[in-house]
Short mmCIF file of C-alpha atoms and ligand atoms in Angstrom, two decimals:
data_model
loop_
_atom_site.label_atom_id
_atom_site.label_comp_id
_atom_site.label_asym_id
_atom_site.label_seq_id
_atom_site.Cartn_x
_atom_site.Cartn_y
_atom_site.Cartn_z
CA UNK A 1 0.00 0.00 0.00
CA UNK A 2 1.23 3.68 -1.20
CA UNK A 3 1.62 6.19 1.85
CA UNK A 4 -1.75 7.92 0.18
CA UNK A 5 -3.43 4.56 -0.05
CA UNK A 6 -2.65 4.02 4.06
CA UNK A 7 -3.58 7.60 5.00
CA UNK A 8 -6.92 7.33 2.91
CA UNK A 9 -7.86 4.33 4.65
CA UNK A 10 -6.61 5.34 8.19
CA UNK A 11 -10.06 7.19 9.17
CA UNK A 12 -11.11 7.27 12.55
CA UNK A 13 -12.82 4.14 14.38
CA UNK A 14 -14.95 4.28 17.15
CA UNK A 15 -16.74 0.78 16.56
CA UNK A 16 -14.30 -1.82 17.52
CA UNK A 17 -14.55 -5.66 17.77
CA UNK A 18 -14.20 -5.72 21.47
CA UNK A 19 -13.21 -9.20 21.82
CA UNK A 20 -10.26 -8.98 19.89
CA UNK A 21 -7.74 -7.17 22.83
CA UNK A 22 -4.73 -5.36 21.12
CA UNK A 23 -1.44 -6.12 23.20
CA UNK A 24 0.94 -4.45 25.24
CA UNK A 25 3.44 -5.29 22.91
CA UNK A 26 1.63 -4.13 20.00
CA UNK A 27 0.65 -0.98 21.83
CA UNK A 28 4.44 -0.09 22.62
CA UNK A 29 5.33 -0.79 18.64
CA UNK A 30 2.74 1.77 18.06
CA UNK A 31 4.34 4.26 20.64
CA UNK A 32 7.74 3.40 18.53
CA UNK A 33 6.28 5.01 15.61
CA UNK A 34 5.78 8.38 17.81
CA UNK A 35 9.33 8.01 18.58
CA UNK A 36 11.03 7.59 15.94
CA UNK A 37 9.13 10.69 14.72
CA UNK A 38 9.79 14.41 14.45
CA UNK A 39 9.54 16.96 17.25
CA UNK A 40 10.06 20.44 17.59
CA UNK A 41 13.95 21.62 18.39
CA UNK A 42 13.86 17.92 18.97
CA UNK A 43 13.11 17.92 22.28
CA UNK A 44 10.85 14.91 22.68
CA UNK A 45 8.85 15.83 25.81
CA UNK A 46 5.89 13.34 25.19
CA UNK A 47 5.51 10.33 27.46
CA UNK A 48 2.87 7.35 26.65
CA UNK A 49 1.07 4.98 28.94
CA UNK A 50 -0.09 1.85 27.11
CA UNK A 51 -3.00 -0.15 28.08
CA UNK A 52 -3.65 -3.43 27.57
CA UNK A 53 -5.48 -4.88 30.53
CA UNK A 54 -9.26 -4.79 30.27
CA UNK A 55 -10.74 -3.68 32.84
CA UNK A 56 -8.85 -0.20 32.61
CA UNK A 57 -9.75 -0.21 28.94
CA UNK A 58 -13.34 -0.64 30.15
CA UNK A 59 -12.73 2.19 32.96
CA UNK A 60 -11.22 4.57 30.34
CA UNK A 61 -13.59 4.01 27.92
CA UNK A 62 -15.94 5.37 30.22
CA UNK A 63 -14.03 8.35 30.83
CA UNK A 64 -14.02 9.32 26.96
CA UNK A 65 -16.53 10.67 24.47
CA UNK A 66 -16.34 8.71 20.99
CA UNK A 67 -18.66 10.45 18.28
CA UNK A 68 -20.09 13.21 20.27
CA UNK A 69 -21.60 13.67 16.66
CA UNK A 70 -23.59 10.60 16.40
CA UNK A 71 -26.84 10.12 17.94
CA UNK A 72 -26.57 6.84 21.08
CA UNK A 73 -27.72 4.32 18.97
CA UNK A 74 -24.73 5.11 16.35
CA UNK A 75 -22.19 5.37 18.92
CA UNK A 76 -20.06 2.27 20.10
CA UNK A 77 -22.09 -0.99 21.59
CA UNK A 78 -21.16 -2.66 24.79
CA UNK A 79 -19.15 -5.37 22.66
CA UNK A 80 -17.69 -2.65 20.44
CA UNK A 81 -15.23 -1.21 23.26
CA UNK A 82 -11.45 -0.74 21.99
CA UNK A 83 -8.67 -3.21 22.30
CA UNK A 84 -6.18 -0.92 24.01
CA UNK A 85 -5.49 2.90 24.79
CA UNK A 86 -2.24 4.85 24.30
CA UNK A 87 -2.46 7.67 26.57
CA UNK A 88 -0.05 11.24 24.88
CA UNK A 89 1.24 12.85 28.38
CA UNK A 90 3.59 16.24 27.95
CA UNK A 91 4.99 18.29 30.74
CA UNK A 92 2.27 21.54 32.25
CA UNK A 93 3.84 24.00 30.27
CA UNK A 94 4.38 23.46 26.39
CA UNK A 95 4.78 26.12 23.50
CA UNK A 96 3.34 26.15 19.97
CA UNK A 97 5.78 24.17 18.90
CA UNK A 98 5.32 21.07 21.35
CA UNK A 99 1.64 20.87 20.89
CA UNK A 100 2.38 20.42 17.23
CA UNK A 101 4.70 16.96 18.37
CA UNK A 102 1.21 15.60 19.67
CA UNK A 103 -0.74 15.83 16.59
CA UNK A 104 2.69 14.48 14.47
CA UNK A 105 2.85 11.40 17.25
CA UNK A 106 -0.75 10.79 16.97
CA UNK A 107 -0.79 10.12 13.25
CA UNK A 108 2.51 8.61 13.59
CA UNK A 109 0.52 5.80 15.69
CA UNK A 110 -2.66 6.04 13.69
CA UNK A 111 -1.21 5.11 10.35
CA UNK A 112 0.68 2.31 12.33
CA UNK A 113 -2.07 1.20 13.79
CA UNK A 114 -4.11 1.17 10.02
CA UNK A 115 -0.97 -0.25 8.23
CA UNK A 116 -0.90 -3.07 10.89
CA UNK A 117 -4.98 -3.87 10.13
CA UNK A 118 -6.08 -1.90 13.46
CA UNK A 119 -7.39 1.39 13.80
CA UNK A 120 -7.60 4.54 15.76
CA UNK A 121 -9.72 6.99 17.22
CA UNK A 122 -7.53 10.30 18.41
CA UNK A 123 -9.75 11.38 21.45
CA UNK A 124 -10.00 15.07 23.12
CA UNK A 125 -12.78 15.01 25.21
CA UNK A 126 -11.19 13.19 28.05
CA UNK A 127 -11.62 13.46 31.91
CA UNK A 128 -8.15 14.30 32.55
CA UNK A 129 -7.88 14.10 35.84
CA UNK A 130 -9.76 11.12 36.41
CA UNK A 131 -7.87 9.15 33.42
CA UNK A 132 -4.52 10.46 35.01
CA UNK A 133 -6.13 9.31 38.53
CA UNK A 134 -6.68 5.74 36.60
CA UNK A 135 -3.29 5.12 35.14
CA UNK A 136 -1.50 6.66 37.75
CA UNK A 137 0.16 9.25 35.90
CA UNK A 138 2.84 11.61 37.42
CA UNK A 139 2.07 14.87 38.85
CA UNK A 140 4.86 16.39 36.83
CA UNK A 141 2.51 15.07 33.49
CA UNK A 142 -0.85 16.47 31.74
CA UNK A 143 -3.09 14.07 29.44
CA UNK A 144 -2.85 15.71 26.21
CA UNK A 145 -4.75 13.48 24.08
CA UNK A 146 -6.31 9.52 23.93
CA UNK A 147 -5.87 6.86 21.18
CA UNK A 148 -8.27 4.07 21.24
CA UNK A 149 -7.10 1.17 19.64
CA UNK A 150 -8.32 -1.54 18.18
CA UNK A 151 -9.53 -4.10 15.07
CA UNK A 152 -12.26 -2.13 13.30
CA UNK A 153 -15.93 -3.30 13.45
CA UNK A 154 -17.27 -0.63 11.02
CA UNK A 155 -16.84 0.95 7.13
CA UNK A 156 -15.59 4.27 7.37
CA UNK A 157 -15.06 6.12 3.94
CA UNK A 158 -14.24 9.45 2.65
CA UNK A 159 -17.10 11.41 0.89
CA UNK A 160 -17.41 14.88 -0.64
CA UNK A 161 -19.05 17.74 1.71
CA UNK A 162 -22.78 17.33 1.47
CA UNK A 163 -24.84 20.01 -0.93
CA UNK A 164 -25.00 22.07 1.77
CA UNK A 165 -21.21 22.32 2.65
CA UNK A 166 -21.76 20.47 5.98
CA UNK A 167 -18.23 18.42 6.80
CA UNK A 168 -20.10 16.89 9.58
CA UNK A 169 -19.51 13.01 9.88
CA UNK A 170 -22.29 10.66 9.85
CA UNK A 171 -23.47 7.31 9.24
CA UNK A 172 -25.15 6.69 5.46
CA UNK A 173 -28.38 4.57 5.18
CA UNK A 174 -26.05 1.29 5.23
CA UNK A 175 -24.94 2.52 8.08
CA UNK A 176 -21.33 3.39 7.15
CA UNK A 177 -19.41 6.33 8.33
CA UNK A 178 -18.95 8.90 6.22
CA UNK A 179 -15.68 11.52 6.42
CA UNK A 180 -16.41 14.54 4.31
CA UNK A 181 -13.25 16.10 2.75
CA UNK A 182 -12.79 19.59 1.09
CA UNK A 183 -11.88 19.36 -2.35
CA UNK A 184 -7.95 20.02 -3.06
CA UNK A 185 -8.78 23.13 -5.09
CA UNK A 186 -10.99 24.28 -1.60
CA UNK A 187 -7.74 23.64 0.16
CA UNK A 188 -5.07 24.81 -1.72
CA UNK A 189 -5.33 29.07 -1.70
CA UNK A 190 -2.94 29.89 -3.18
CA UNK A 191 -0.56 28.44 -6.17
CA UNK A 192 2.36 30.24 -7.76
C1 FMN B 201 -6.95 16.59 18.02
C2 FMN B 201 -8.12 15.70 17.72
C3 FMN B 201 -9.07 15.46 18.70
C4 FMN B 201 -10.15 14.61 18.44
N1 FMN B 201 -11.04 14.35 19.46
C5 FMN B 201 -12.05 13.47 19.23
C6 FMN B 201 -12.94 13.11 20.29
O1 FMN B 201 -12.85 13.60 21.41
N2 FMN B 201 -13.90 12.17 20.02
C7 FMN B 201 -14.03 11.60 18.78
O2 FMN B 201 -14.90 10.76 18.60
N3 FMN B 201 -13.20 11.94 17.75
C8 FMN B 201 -12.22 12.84 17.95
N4 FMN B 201 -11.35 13.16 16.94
C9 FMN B 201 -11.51 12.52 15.62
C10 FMN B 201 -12.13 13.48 14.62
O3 FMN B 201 -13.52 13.59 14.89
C11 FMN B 201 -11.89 12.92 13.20
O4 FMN B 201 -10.51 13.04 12.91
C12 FMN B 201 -12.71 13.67 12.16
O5 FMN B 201 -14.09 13.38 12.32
C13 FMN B 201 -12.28 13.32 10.74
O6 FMN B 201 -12.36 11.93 10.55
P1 FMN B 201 -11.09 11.15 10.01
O7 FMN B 201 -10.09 11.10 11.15
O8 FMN B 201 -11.61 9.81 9.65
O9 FMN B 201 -10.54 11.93 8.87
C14 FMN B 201 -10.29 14.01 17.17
C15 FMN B 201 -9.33 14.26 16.17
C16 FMN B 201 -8.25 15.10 16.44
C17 FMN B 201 -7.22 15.34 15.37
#
């Protein structure tokens, strides 16, 4: 698979099959993929937590929102609960610069994850302090974002924005969820 192949097909999860746990091992390959990638003046201030065991996926899970654009029913069922977590940590204080090493590690992970037939869902509505309660994270640390992991148990595609411009996600009448994009010539302002 081409790099725009694996990015195309990396789109968010939040409908995993449950069953199917993703391991610790797996989870810290993942976290490798951060790593080895770039960061601002190269300072590499991130720190993960990976986690494996079930019953603080099941805790977590409950401490996240998943779709907050889908209606209950559309959401995640009980058996549809990720595999795993990687938790992004940085230090209180962090420029410009080191918030942009969290986005760069999360997509590091999520094309990882995608490439190695799992998937992702890159989560900001967390309960901080009670996920840092759960995992035990130090003082010295701040969540700054979630990745649920796990093997996908839902069609998500790209689509164009609706008539209306809308770039809302939502599910289609078979039920598959749909990832409006902008058109390149939408994105691209300016071309000398
Ligand atoms: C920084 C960031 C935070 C996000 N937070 C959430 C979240 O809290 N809950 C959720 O379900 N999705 C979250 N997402 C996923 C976006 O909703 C998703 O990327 C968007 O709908 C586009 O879908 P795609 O990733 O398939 O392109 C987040 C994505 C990013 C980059």
């Amino acid at each position: 698979m081409n790099l725009k192949d694996l990015i195309t097909r990396a789109r968010t999860c939040r409908r995993f099959k449950g069953e199917r746990r993703v391991s610790s091992e797996m989870l810290a390959d993942l976290v490798d993929h951060a790593r080895l990638s770039a960061s601002a003046r190269n300072r590499q201030v991130l720190r993960f937590a990976t986690i494996a065991d079930r019953d603080t996926c099941e805790a977590l899970n409950n401490l996240v929102v998943m779709g907050g654009s889908l209606t209950p029913e559309q959401r995640a069922a009980a058996t549809q609960h990720p595999g795993g977590f990687i938790v992004i940590a940085g230090p209180a204080h962090m420029d410009d610069f080191a918030v942009i090493d969290v986005g760069i590690a999360a997509q590091s992970i999520n094309l990882a994850a995608c490439e190695a037939g799992l998937a992702c869902c890159m989560i900001g509505a967390v309960k901080r302090d009670r996920v840092a309660e759960l995992i035990g994270l130090p003082g010295d640390l701040q969540i700054r974002l979630v990745l649920a992991i796990g093997e996908p148990d839902e069609i998500r595609r790209i689509v164009a924005p609706r008539p209306d411009g809308s770039l809302t996600y939502y599910r289609d009448e078979r039920d598959e969820h749909c990832v409006p994009k902008r058109p390149l010539n939408e994105c691209i302002i300016i071309k000398k």
